[in-house]
Coordinates of C-alpha atoms in Angstrom, one line a residue:
I1 CA 36.8 -1.8 18.0
H2 CA 39.4 0.6 16.8
T3 CA 42.3 -0.6 14.6
K4 CA 45.0 1.0 12.7
K5 CA 44.4 -1.1 9.8
P6 CA 42.8 0.8 6.9
T7 CA 39.4 -0.2 5.5
Q8 CA 39.6 -2.3 2.5
I9 CA 36.9 -2.1 -0.3
K10 CA 36.6 -4.8 -2.9
C11 CA 34.2 -4.6 -5.8
I12 CA 32.5 -8.0 -6.4
S13 CA 29.5 -9.1 -8.2
G14 CA 27.1 -12.1 -8.0
S15 CA 25.9 -13.5 -4.7
V16 CA 27.6 -10.9 -2.4
E17 CA 25.4 -11.9 0.5
A18 CA 27.5 -15.2 0.7
S19 CA 30.7 -13.3 1.4
C20 CA 29.9 -12.6 5.0
G21 CA 28.9 -16.3 5.6
L22 CA 32.1 -17.5 4.0
G23 CA 34.2 -15.2 6.2
L24 CA 35.3 -13.3 3.3
A25 CA 33.9 -9.9 4.5
D26 CA 32.9 -8.2 7.7
G27 CA 30.2 -6.2 6.0
I28 CA 28.8 -5.6 2.5
V29 CA 27.2 -2.8 0.6
D30 CA 24.5 -4.2 -1.8
L31 CA 21.9 -2.8 -4.2
V32 CA 18.7 -4.4 -2.6
E33 CA 15.3 -4.4 -4.2
T34 CA 13.3 -6.5 -1.5
G35 CA 15.8 -7.8 0.9
T36 CA 14.6 -11.5 0.4
T37 CA 18.0 -12.9 -0.6
M38 CA 19.7 -10.9 2.2
R39 CA 17.4 -12.2 4.9
A40 CA 17.7 -15.8 3.5
A41 CA 21.4 -15.5 3.9
G42 CA 20.8 -14.6 7.6
L43 CA 21.8 -11.0 7.2
E44 CA 19.9 -7.8 8.2
E45 CA 20.1 -4.3 7.2
V46 CA 22.3 -2.1 9.3
S47 CA 21.7 1.2 7.6
T48 CA 20.4 2.6 4.3
I49 CA 23.1 4.5 2.5
M50 CA 20.9 6.0 -0.2
K51 CA 17.6 5.6 -1.8
T52 CA 17.8 5.3 -5.6
E53 CA 15.5 5.9 -8.6
C54 CA 15.7 4.6 -12.1
V55 CA 14.7 6.9 -14.9
L56 CA 14.3 6.8 -18.6
I57 CA 15.9 9.8 -20.3
A58 CA 15.4 10.6 -24.0
N59 CA 17.6 12.8 -26.1
K60 CA 15.3 15.5 -27.5
S61 CA 17.1 15.3 -30.8
T62 CA 16.8 11.4 -31.1
S63 CA 16.3 10.1 -34.5
H64 CA 14.4 7.1 -32.9
P65 CA 11.5 8.8 -30.9
E66 CA 9.3 5.7 -31.6
L67 CA 11.8 3.3 -30.0
V68 CA 12.0 5.6 -26.9
E69 CA 8.2 5.5 -26.7
T70 CA 8.1 1.7 -27.1
I71 CA 10.6 1.3 -24.2
R72 CA 8.6 3.8 -22.1
K73 CA 5.3 1.8 -22.7
R74 CA 7.0 -1.5 -21.9
I75 CA 8.4 -0.1 -18.6
A76 CA 5.0 1.4 -17.7
G77 CA 3.2 -1.9 -18.6
Y78 CA 5.6 -3.9 -16.5
L79 CA 5.2 -1.5 -13.5
T80 CA 1.4 -1.6 -13.8
A81 CA 1.6 -5.4 -13.8
T82 CA 3.6 -5.5 -10.6
K83 CA 1.0 -3.5 -8.9
Y84 CA -2.3 -5.0 -10.0
V85 CA -4.0 -8.4 -10.4
M86 CA -7.1 -9.2 -12.4
V87 CA -10.2 -10.3 -10.3
T88 CA -12.9 -12.1 -12.2
Y89 CA -16.2 -13.2 -10.6
N90 CA -19.8 -13.9 -11.3
I91 CA -22.5 -11.9 -9.6
H92 CA -26.4 -11.6 -9.7
R93 CA -27.5 -8.3 -11.6
S94 CA -29.2 -7.2 -8.4
S95 CA -25.9 -7.0 -6.6
L96 CA -23.9 -5.6 -9.5
E97 CA -23.8 -2.0 -8.4
R98 CA -22.4 -3.0 -4.9
A99 CA -19.8 -5.2 -6.5
K100 CA -18.8 -2.4 -9.0
N101 CA -18.2 -0.2 -6.0
I102 CA -15.7 -2.8 -4.6
T103 CA -14.1 -3.4 -8.0
P104 CA -14.2 -0.2 -10.1
G105 CA -11.1 -1.3 -12.1
K106 CA -8.4 1.1 -13.3
K107 CA -10.8 2.7 -15.8
S108 CA -14.0 0.6 -15.3
P109 CA -14.8 -3.1 -14.9
S110 CA -15.5 -5.3 -17.9
I111 CA -19.0 -6.8 -17.5
M112 CA -20.3 -9.8 -19.7
P113 CA -23.7 -11.4 -19.6
L114 CA -23.8 -15.1 -18.7
E115 CA -26.1 -17.6 -20.3
R116 CA -28.2 -17.4 -17.2
G117 CA -29.7 -14.0 -17.9
D118 CA -29.9 -12.7 -14.4
W119 CA -26.1 -13.1 -13.8
V120 CA -23.0 -11.4 -15.2
A121 CA -19.3 -12.1 -15.2
V122 CA -17.1 -9.1 -14.1
S123 CA -13.4 -8.5 -14.6
A124 CA -11.5 -5.7 -13.1
L125 CA -8.0 -4.7 -12.0
V126 CA -7.4 -4.5 -8.3
L127 CA -4.3 -3.4 -6.4
K128 CA -2.4 -6.5 -5.5
K129 CA -1.9 -5.4 -2.0
S130 CA -5.8 -5.2 -1.5
A131 CA -6.7 -8.3 -3.4
S132 CA -7.6 -10.6 -0.4
T133 CA -9.8 -7.9 1.2
V134 CA -11.5 -7.4 -2.3
M135 CA -12.2 -11.1 -2.5
D136 CA -13.8 -11.0 1.0
E137 CA -15.9 -8.1 0.2
L138 CA -17.1 -9.6 -3.0
E139 CA -18.0 -12.7 -1.3
D140 CA -20.0 -10.7 1.2
V141 CA -22.1 -9.0 -1.5
G142 CA -22.9 -12.4 -3.2
A143 CA -20.2 -12.9 -5.8
T144 CA -19.2 -16.4 -6.6
D145 CA -16.4 -18.1 -8.7
I146 CA -13.9 -15.3 -7.6
L147 CA -10.6 -15.7 -9.3
L148 CA -7.3 -13.7 -9.1
T149 CA -5.0 -13.8 -12.1
S150 CA -1.5 -12.5 -12.1
I151 CA -0.5 -10.0 -14.8
V152 CA 2.7 -10.6 -16.5
N153 CA 2.7 -7.4 -18.6
S154 CA 0.2 -4.8 -19.8
R155 CA -0.6 -1.9 -22.1
M156 CA -3.0 0.4 -20.3
G157 CA -2.8 3.4 -22.6
D158 CA -0.6 5.3 -20.1

């Protein structure tokens, strides 16, 4: 539809998705992370205007380099926590090598002996997107008591 009426742009904040449903807007431009809220409002993406990136930039001459490093570590820890879950399981020592191949961890798995001397408890980070498959594979090699734990934040030395 062509109209001689000029396009009007209004800057709003908050639940901008609601503006279409309320008849306040014909379309919206929104910064979307996952699109869940947008889809819940019955909307769908028409076009991606731009891909963005968030970066931490430090002044080379800052008088607070330790503060900048603390912020960097906090961001890195949070990003790691969003990608990984901790898998913990028990396994007979005879199957440990096969299990370690499935769960090598970020650096290596943590292995602790159990009271029952021929068994060990293993904890390792696994990618969240692979967690269900990892659980299936661990069960196939004889692991028991398999648990996944969400990570809220972390410090991985990176």
